[in-house]
Amino acid sequence: MSARISKKQLKEDTFIATTLKTWEYVREHEKRFFIGLVVIVCALALAGWAAYAKKQSGGKASSQFADALASFRTGDFKTGEELFALVAKEYGGTEEGVYASYFLGKCRLESGKYLDAIQAFERYIAKSGDHPFFHDAAVEGRAVALENEHRYVEAGDAYVDLAKNIKTNRFMETVYLKRAAENYRLGNQTEKAIGVLSGLLGKTTGTERRDIEIELAILRG
């Protein structure tokens, strides 16, 4: 009769057997293990590089944006336009890249490139959700460009929409509505102009209200 195997011996035998089996499996599949290790290492390296690149690109975006702003402030709209266009293209996902589209629109507006200005303002407006600081100014800039292109009805619509959805310049509401009415008048949309001016009567007093009443009388004939 064979001697009974103690629990300790059984545990040791099981551990040894499992270790040997594991070693044999690794030996048989060592190429797969090596490839998996390489993939993990590469993934970690790429993640680290992406974080570093993002930090570096953020620094470059800020630097180039500052250079573009300096040109804009001195009235060098040609250089400003070139630099803002570069920042918007290369760093469109950053805060500087988003705001660059707005200033690109401003440079083009100042240079009389109204169609290009409209496109730049629209790009900023579309991306302004997380960076809304210049939203109202961009909508106004687009309206001005439309007006300068003699697209009066579109300009009037833009001003009305801006007056209804002002985010920062609430004190400009009556100004925007007056511009809307004037553009509707220029676009032969008399009824729209009358509607906007009629709504303004309740928002104005004194001589300002009297001027609106006179204009309404003229429009109504």
mmCIF file of C-alpha atoms in Angstrom:
data_model
loop_
_atom_site.group_PDB
_atom_site.id
_atom_site.type_symbol
_atom_site.label_atom_id
_atom_site.label_comp_id
_atom_site.label_asym_id
_atom_site.label_seq_id
_atom_site.Cartn_x
_atom_site.Cartn_y
_atom_site.Cartn_z
ATOM 1 C CA MET A 1 0.000 0.000 0.000
ATOM 2 C CA SER A 2 1.526 3.276 -1.062
ATOM 3 C CA ALA A 3 2.081 6.073 1.401
ATOM 4 C CA ARG A 4 -0.561 8.751 1.459
ATOM 5 C CA ILE A 5 0.381 12.066 -0.198
ATOM 6 C CA SER A 6 0.148 14.948 2.211
ATOM 7 C CA LYS A 7 -1.769 18.143 1.341
ATOM 8 C CA LYS A 8 1.530 20.018 1.237
ATOM 9 C CA GLN A 9 3.028 17.554 -1.263
ATOM 10 C CA LEU A 10 -0.138 17.632 -3.340
ATOM 11 C CA LYS A 11 -0.037 21.447 -3.402
ATOM 12 C CA GLU A 12 3.641 21.459 -4.377
ATOM 13 C CA ASP A 13 3.072 18.884 -7.115
ATOM 14 C CA THR A 14 0.148 20.889 -8.498
ATOM 15 C CA PHE A 15 2.173 24.099 -8.464
ATOM 16 C CA ILE A 16 5.113 22.449 -10.211
ATOM 17 C CA ALA A 17 2.862 20.846 -12.810
ATOM 18 C CA THR A 18 1.059 24.116 -13.504
ATOM 19 C CA THR A 19 4.347 26.010 -13.766
ATOM 20 C CA LEU A 20 5.755 23.479 -16.228
ATOM 21 C CA LYS A 21 2.597 23.579 -18.334
ATOM 22 C CA THR A 22 2.648 27.381 -18.383
ATOM 23 C CA TRP A 23 6.303 27.463 -19.368
ATOM 24 C CA GLU A 24 5.701 24.964 -22.139
ATOM 25 C CA TYR A 25 2.741 27.018 -23.426
ATOM 26 C CA VAL A 26 4.830 30.198 -23.479
ATOM 27 C CA ARG A 27 7.637 28.359 -25.307
ATOM 28 C CA GLU A 28 5.165 27.106 -27.901
ATOM 29 C CA HIS A 29 3.532 30.501 -28.359
ATOM 30 C CA GLU A 30 6.496 32.768 -27.660
ATOM 31 C CA LYS A 31 6.079 34.615 -30.969
ATOM 32 C CA ARG A 32 2.524 35.569 -30.054
ATOM 33 C CA PHE A 33 3.587 36.722 -26.606
ATOM 34 C CA PHE A 34 6.426 38.756 -28.101
ATOM 35 C CA ILE A 35 4.126 40.410 -30.654
ATOM 36 C CA GLY A 36 1.578 41.207 -27.941
ATOM 37 C CA LEU A 37 4.300 42.775 -25.820
ATOM 38 C CA VAL A 38 5.486 44.868 -28.762
ATOM 39 C CA VAL A 39 1.922 46.050 -29.405
ATOM 40 C CA ILE A 40 1.511 47.110 -25.766
ATOM 41 C CA VAL A 41 4.846 48.931 -25.740
ATOM 42 C CA CYS A 42 4.029 50.707 -29.010
ATOM 43 C CA ALA A 43 0.604 51.730 -27.721
ATOM 44 C CA LEU A 44 2.125 53.218 -24.566
ATOM 45 C CA ALA A 45 4.788 55.008 -26.601
ATOM 46 C CA LEU A 46 2.210 56.440 -28.988
ATOM 47 C CA ALA A 47 0.044 57.646 -26.114
ATOM 48 C CA GLY A 48 3.023 59.388 -24.553
ATOM 49 C CA TRP A 49 4.030 60.941 -27.877
ATOM 50 C CA ALA A 50 0.469 62.154 -28.528
ATOM 51 C CA ALA A 51 0.361 63.903 -25.149
ATOM 52 C CA TYR A 52 3.768 65.497 -25.800
ATOM 53 C CA ALA A 53 2.800 66.533 -29.344
ATOM 54 C CA LYS A 54 -0.437 68.065 -28.077
ATOM 55 C CA LYS A 55 1.469 70.098 -25.513
ATOM 56 C CA GLN A 56 4.010 71.210 -28.114
ATOM 57 C CA SER A 57 1.368 72.079 -30.726
ATOM 58 C CA GLY A 58 -0.550 74.029 -28.096
ATOM 59 C CA GLY A 59 2.549 76.130 -27.459
ATOM 60 C CA LYS A 60 3.090 76.727 -31.169
ATOM 61 C CA ALA A 61 -0.575 77.608 -31.661
ATOM 62 C CA SER A 62 -0.412 80.211 -28.873
ATOM 63 C CA SER A 63 2.789 81.695 -30.266
ATOM 64 C CA GLN A 64 1.519 81.967 -33.841
ATOM 65 C CA PHE A 65 -1.844 83.280 -32.662
ATOM 66 C CA ALA A 66 -0.073 86.020 -30.691
ATOM 67 C CA ASP A 67 1.928 86.999 -33.790
ATOM 68 C CA ALA A 68 -1.269 87.146 -35.843
ATOM 69 C CA LEU A 69 -2.981 89.314 -33.212
ATOM 70 C CA ALA A 70 -0.038 91.704 -33.211
ATOM 71 C CA SER A 71 -0.410 92.182 -36.975
ATOM 72 C CA PHE A 72 -4.166 92.653 -36.639
ATOM 73 C CA ARG A 73 -3.814 95.291 -33.935
ATOM 74 C CA THR A 74 -1.357 97.321 -36.015
ATOM 75 C CA GLY A 75 -3.673 97.250 -39.031
ATOM 76 C CA ASP A 76 -1.521 94.859 -41.069
ATOM 77 C CA PHE A 77 -4.534 92.832 -42.188
ATOM 78 C CA LYS A 78 -2.693 91.081 -45.022
ATOM 79 C CA THR A 79 -0.125 89.523 -42.683
ATOM 80 C CA GLY A 80 -2.786 88.940 -40.049
ATOM 81 C CA GLU A 81 -4.956 87.107 -42.565
ATOM 82 C CA GLU A 82 -2.074 84.835 -43.587
ATOM 83 C CA LEU A 83 -1.146 84.007 -39.998
ATOM 84 C CA PHE A 84 -4.706 83.484 -38.786
ATOM 85 C CA ALA A 85 -5.388 81.232 -41.787
ATOM 86 C CA LEU A 86 -2.334 79.152 -40.855
ATOM 87 C CA VAL A 87 -3.372 78.813 -37.202
ATOM 88 C CA ALA A 88 -6.954 77.911 -38.190
ATOM 89 C CA LYS A 89 -5.678 75.248 -40.591
ATOM 90 C CA GLU A 90 -2.899 73.732 -38.506
ATOM 91 C CA TYR A 91 -4.467 73.997 -35.048
ATOM 92 C CA GLY A 92 -8.201 74.013 -35.776
ATOM 93 C CA GLY A 93 -8.936 71.786 -32.783
ATOM 94 C CA THR A 94 -7.391 74.177 -30.259
ATOM 95 C CA GLU A 95 -8.914 77.280 -28.675
ATOM 96 C CA GLU A 96 -6.506 79.436 -30.672
ATOM 97 C CA GLY A 97 -7.474 77.636 -33.878
ATOM 98 C CA VAL A 98 -11.177 78.278 -33.291
ATOM 99 C CA TYR A 99 -10.686 81.963 -32.472
ATOM 100 C CA ALA A 100 -8.338 82.316 -35.445
ATOM 101 C CA SER A 101 -11.317 81.731 -37.764
ATOM 102 C CA TYR A 102 -13.105 84.707 -36.221
ATOM 103 C CA PHE A 103 -10.119 87.027 -36.620
ATOM 104 C CA LEU A 104 -9.560 85.684 -40.119
ATOM 105 C CA GLY A 105 -13.082 86.877 -40.892
ATOM 106 C CA LYS A 106 -12.291 90.291 -39.378
ATOM 107 C CA CYS A 107 -9.146 90.669 -41.495
ATOM 108 C CA ARG A 108 -11.026 89.749 -44.656
ATOM 109 C CA LEU A 109 -13.887 92.077 -43.769
ATOM 110 C CA GLU A 110 -11.465 94.962 -43.282
ATOM 111 C CA SER A 111 -9.817 94.091 -46.612
ATOM 112 C CA GLY A 112 -13.106 94.078 -48.509
ATOM 113 C CA LYS A 113 -13.073 90.311 -49.113
ATOM 114 C CA TYR A 114 -16.678 89.917 -48.078
ATOM 115 C CA LEU A 115 -17.421 86.436 -49.423
ATOM 116 C CA ASP A 116 -14.266 85.048 -47.804
ATOM 117 C CA ALA A 117 -15.148 86.878 -44.591
ATOM 118 C CA ILE A 118 -18.589 85.262 -44.548
ATOM 119 C CA GLN A 119 -17.006 81.800 -44.857
ATOM 120 C CA ALA A 120 -14.540 82.476 -42.036
ATOM 121 C CA PHE A 121 -17.247 83.818 -39.715
ATOM 122 C CA GLU A 122 -19.460 80.825 -40.461
ATOM 123 C CA ARG A 123 -16.601 78.432 -39.630
ATOM 124 C CA TYR A 124 -16.112 80.142 -36.286
ATOM 125 C CA ILE A 125 -19.838 80.206 -35.519
ATOM 126 C CA ALA A 126 -20.070 76.475 -36.265
ATOM 127 C CA LYS A 127 -17.249 75.756 -33.785
ATOM 128 C CA SER A 128 -18.108 78.389 -31.177
ATOM 129 C CA GLY A 129 -19.992 76.058 -28.819
ATOM 130 C CA ASP A 130 -17.034 75.603 -26.463
ATOM 131 C CA HIS A 131 -15.478 78.977 -27.301
ATOM 132 C CA PRO A 132 -18.390 81.472 -27.567
ATOM 133 C CA PHE A 133 -16.571 84.676 -26.591
ATOM 134 C CA PHE A 134 -16.777 86.207 -30.110
ATOM 135 C CA HIS A 135 -20.088 84.607 -31.129
ATOM 136 C CA ASP A 136 -22.149 87.811 -31.273
ATOM 137 C CA ALA A 137 -19.338 89.712 -32.984
ATOM 138 C CA ALA A 138 -18.986 86.944 -35.576
ATOM 139 C CA VAL A 139 -22.709 86.929 -36.380
ATOM 140 C CA GLU A 140 -22.593 90.718 -36.671
ATOM 141 C CA GLY A 141 -19.507 90.524 -38.890
ATOM 142 C CA ARG A 142 -21.268 88.043 -41.152
ATOM 143 C CA ALA A 143 -24.302 90.347 -41.347
ATOM 144 C CA VAL A 144 -22.102 93.326 -42.275
ATOM 145 C CA ALA A 145 -20.382 91.284 -44.992
ATOM 146 C CA LEU A 146 -23.764 90.208 -46.383
ATOM 147 C CA GLU A 147 -24.915 93.816 -46.387
ATOM 148 C CA ASN A 148 -21.756 94.909 -48.216
ATOM 149 C CA GLU A 149 -22.461 92.191 -50.778
ATOM 150 C CA HIS A 150 -25.940 93.743 -51.239
ATOM 151 C CA ARG A 151 -27.561 90.578 -49.909
ATOM 152 C CA TYR A 152 -29.893 92.745 -47.866
ATOM 153 C CA VAL A 153 -32.596 90.250 -46.973
ATOM 154 C CA GLU A 154 -30.021 87.740 -45.713
ATOM 155 C CA ALA A 155 -28.353 90.515 -43.739
ATOM 156 C CA GLY A 156 -31.712 91.505 -42.245
ATOM 157 C CA ASP A 157 -32.398 87.905 -41.241
ATOM 158 C CA ALA A 158 -28.939 87.679 -39.657
ATOM 159 C CA TYR A 159 -29.528 90.819 -37.583
ATOM 160 C CA VAL A 160 -32.959 89.630 -36.441
ATOM 161 C CA ASP A 161 -31.524 86.251 -35.446
ATOM 162 C CA LEU A 162 -28.702 87.979 -33.581
ATOM 163 C CA ALA A 163 -31.129 90.260 -31.718
ATOM 164 C CA LYS A 164 -33.130 87.204 -30.614
ATOM 165 C CA ASN A 165 -30.092 85.187 -29.520
ATOM 166 C CA ILE A 166 -27.664 87.721 -28.076
ATOM 167 C CA LYS A 167 -25.150 86.027 -25.793
ATOM 168 C CA THR A 168 -23.008 88.927 -24.572
ATOM 169 C CA ASN A 169 -24.074 92.336 -25.962
ATOM 170 C CA ARG A 170 -27.677 92.653 -24.766
ATOM 171 C CA PHE A 171 -27.434 96.463 -24.905
ATOM 172 C CA MET A 172 -27.050 96.183 -28.714
ATOM 173 C CA GLU A 173 -30.487 94.644 -29.296
ATOM 174 C CA THR A 174 -32.206 97.805 -30.586
ATOM 175 C CA VAL A 175 -29.206 98.625 -32.800
ATOM 176 C CA TYR A 176 -29.359 95.197 -34.432
ATOM 177 C CA LEU A 177 -33.115 95.472 -34.986
ATOM 178 C CA LYS A 178 -32.734 98.897 -36.608
ATOM 179 C CA ARG A 179 -30.095 97.482 -38.937
ATOM 180 C CA ALA A 180 -32.394 94.570 -39.732
ATOM 181 C CA ALA A 181 -35.227 96.944 -40.651
ATOM 182 C CA GLU A 182 -32.944 99.051 -42.833
ATOM 183 C CA ASN A 183 -31.686 95.988 -44.700
ATOM 184 C CA TYR A 184 -35.237 94.727 -45.241
ATOM 185 C CA ARG A 185 -36.120 98.145 -46.633
ATOM 186 C CA LEU A 186 -33.136 98.046 -48.991
ATOM 187 C CA GLY A 187 -34.130 94.517 -50.008
ATOM 188 C CA ASN A 188 -37.686 95.651 -50.836
ATOM 189 C CA GLN A 189 -39.101 93.628 -47.961
ATOM 190 C CA THR A 190 -41.307 96.444 -46.681
ATOM 191 C CA GLU A 191 -43.603 94.272 -44.574
ATOM 192 C CA LYS A 192 -40.651 92.693 -42.782
ATOM 193 C CA ALA A 193 -39.183 96.135 -42.121
ATOM 194 C CA ILE A 194 -42.532 97.349 -40.726
ATOM 195 C CA GLY A 195 -42.773 94.267 -38.509
ATOM 196 C CA VAL A 196 -39.320 94.811 -37.014
ATOM 197 C CA LEU A 197 -39.862 98.546 -36.445
ATOM 198 C CA SER A 198 -43.277 97.926 -34.887
ATOM 199 C CA GLY A 199 -41.643 95.591 -32.401
ATOM 200 C CA LEU A 200 -39.092 98.294 -31.622
ATOM 201 C CA LEU A 201 -41.737 100.783 -30.491
ATOM 202 C CA GLY A 202 -42.121 98.988 -27.176
ATOM 203 C CA LYS A 203 -38.355 99.019 -26.604
ATOM 204 C CA THR A 204 -37.721 102.733 -27.207
ATOM 205 C CA THR A 205 -38.734 106.088 -25.745
ATOM 206 C CA GLY A 206 -38.409 109.796 -26.478
ATOM 207 C CA THR A 207 -36.895 110.989 -29.735
ATOM 208 C CA GLU A 208 -35.789 107.477 -30.620
ATOM 209 C CA ARG A 209 -39.376 106.255 -30.501
ATOM 210 C CA ARG A 210 -40.559 109.296 -32.468
ATOM 211 C CA ASP A 211 -37.994 108.607 -35.218
ATOM 212 C CA ILE A 212 -39.268 105.032 -35.507
ATOM 213 C CA GLU A 213 -42.860 106.254 -35.740
ATOM 214 C CA ILE A 214 -41.879 108.617 -38.561
ATOM 215 C CA GLU A 215 -40.088 105.833 -40.403
ATOM 216 C CA LEU A 216 -43.088 103.541 -40.003
ATOM 217 C CA ALA A 217 -45.374 106.234 -41.419
ATOM 218 C CA ILE A 218 -43.104 106.578 -44.465
ATOM 219 C CA LEU A 219 -42.986 102.822 -45.050
ATOM 220 C CA ARG A 220 -46.758 102.498 -44.749
ATOM 221 C CA GLY A 221 -47.233 105.321 -47.225
#
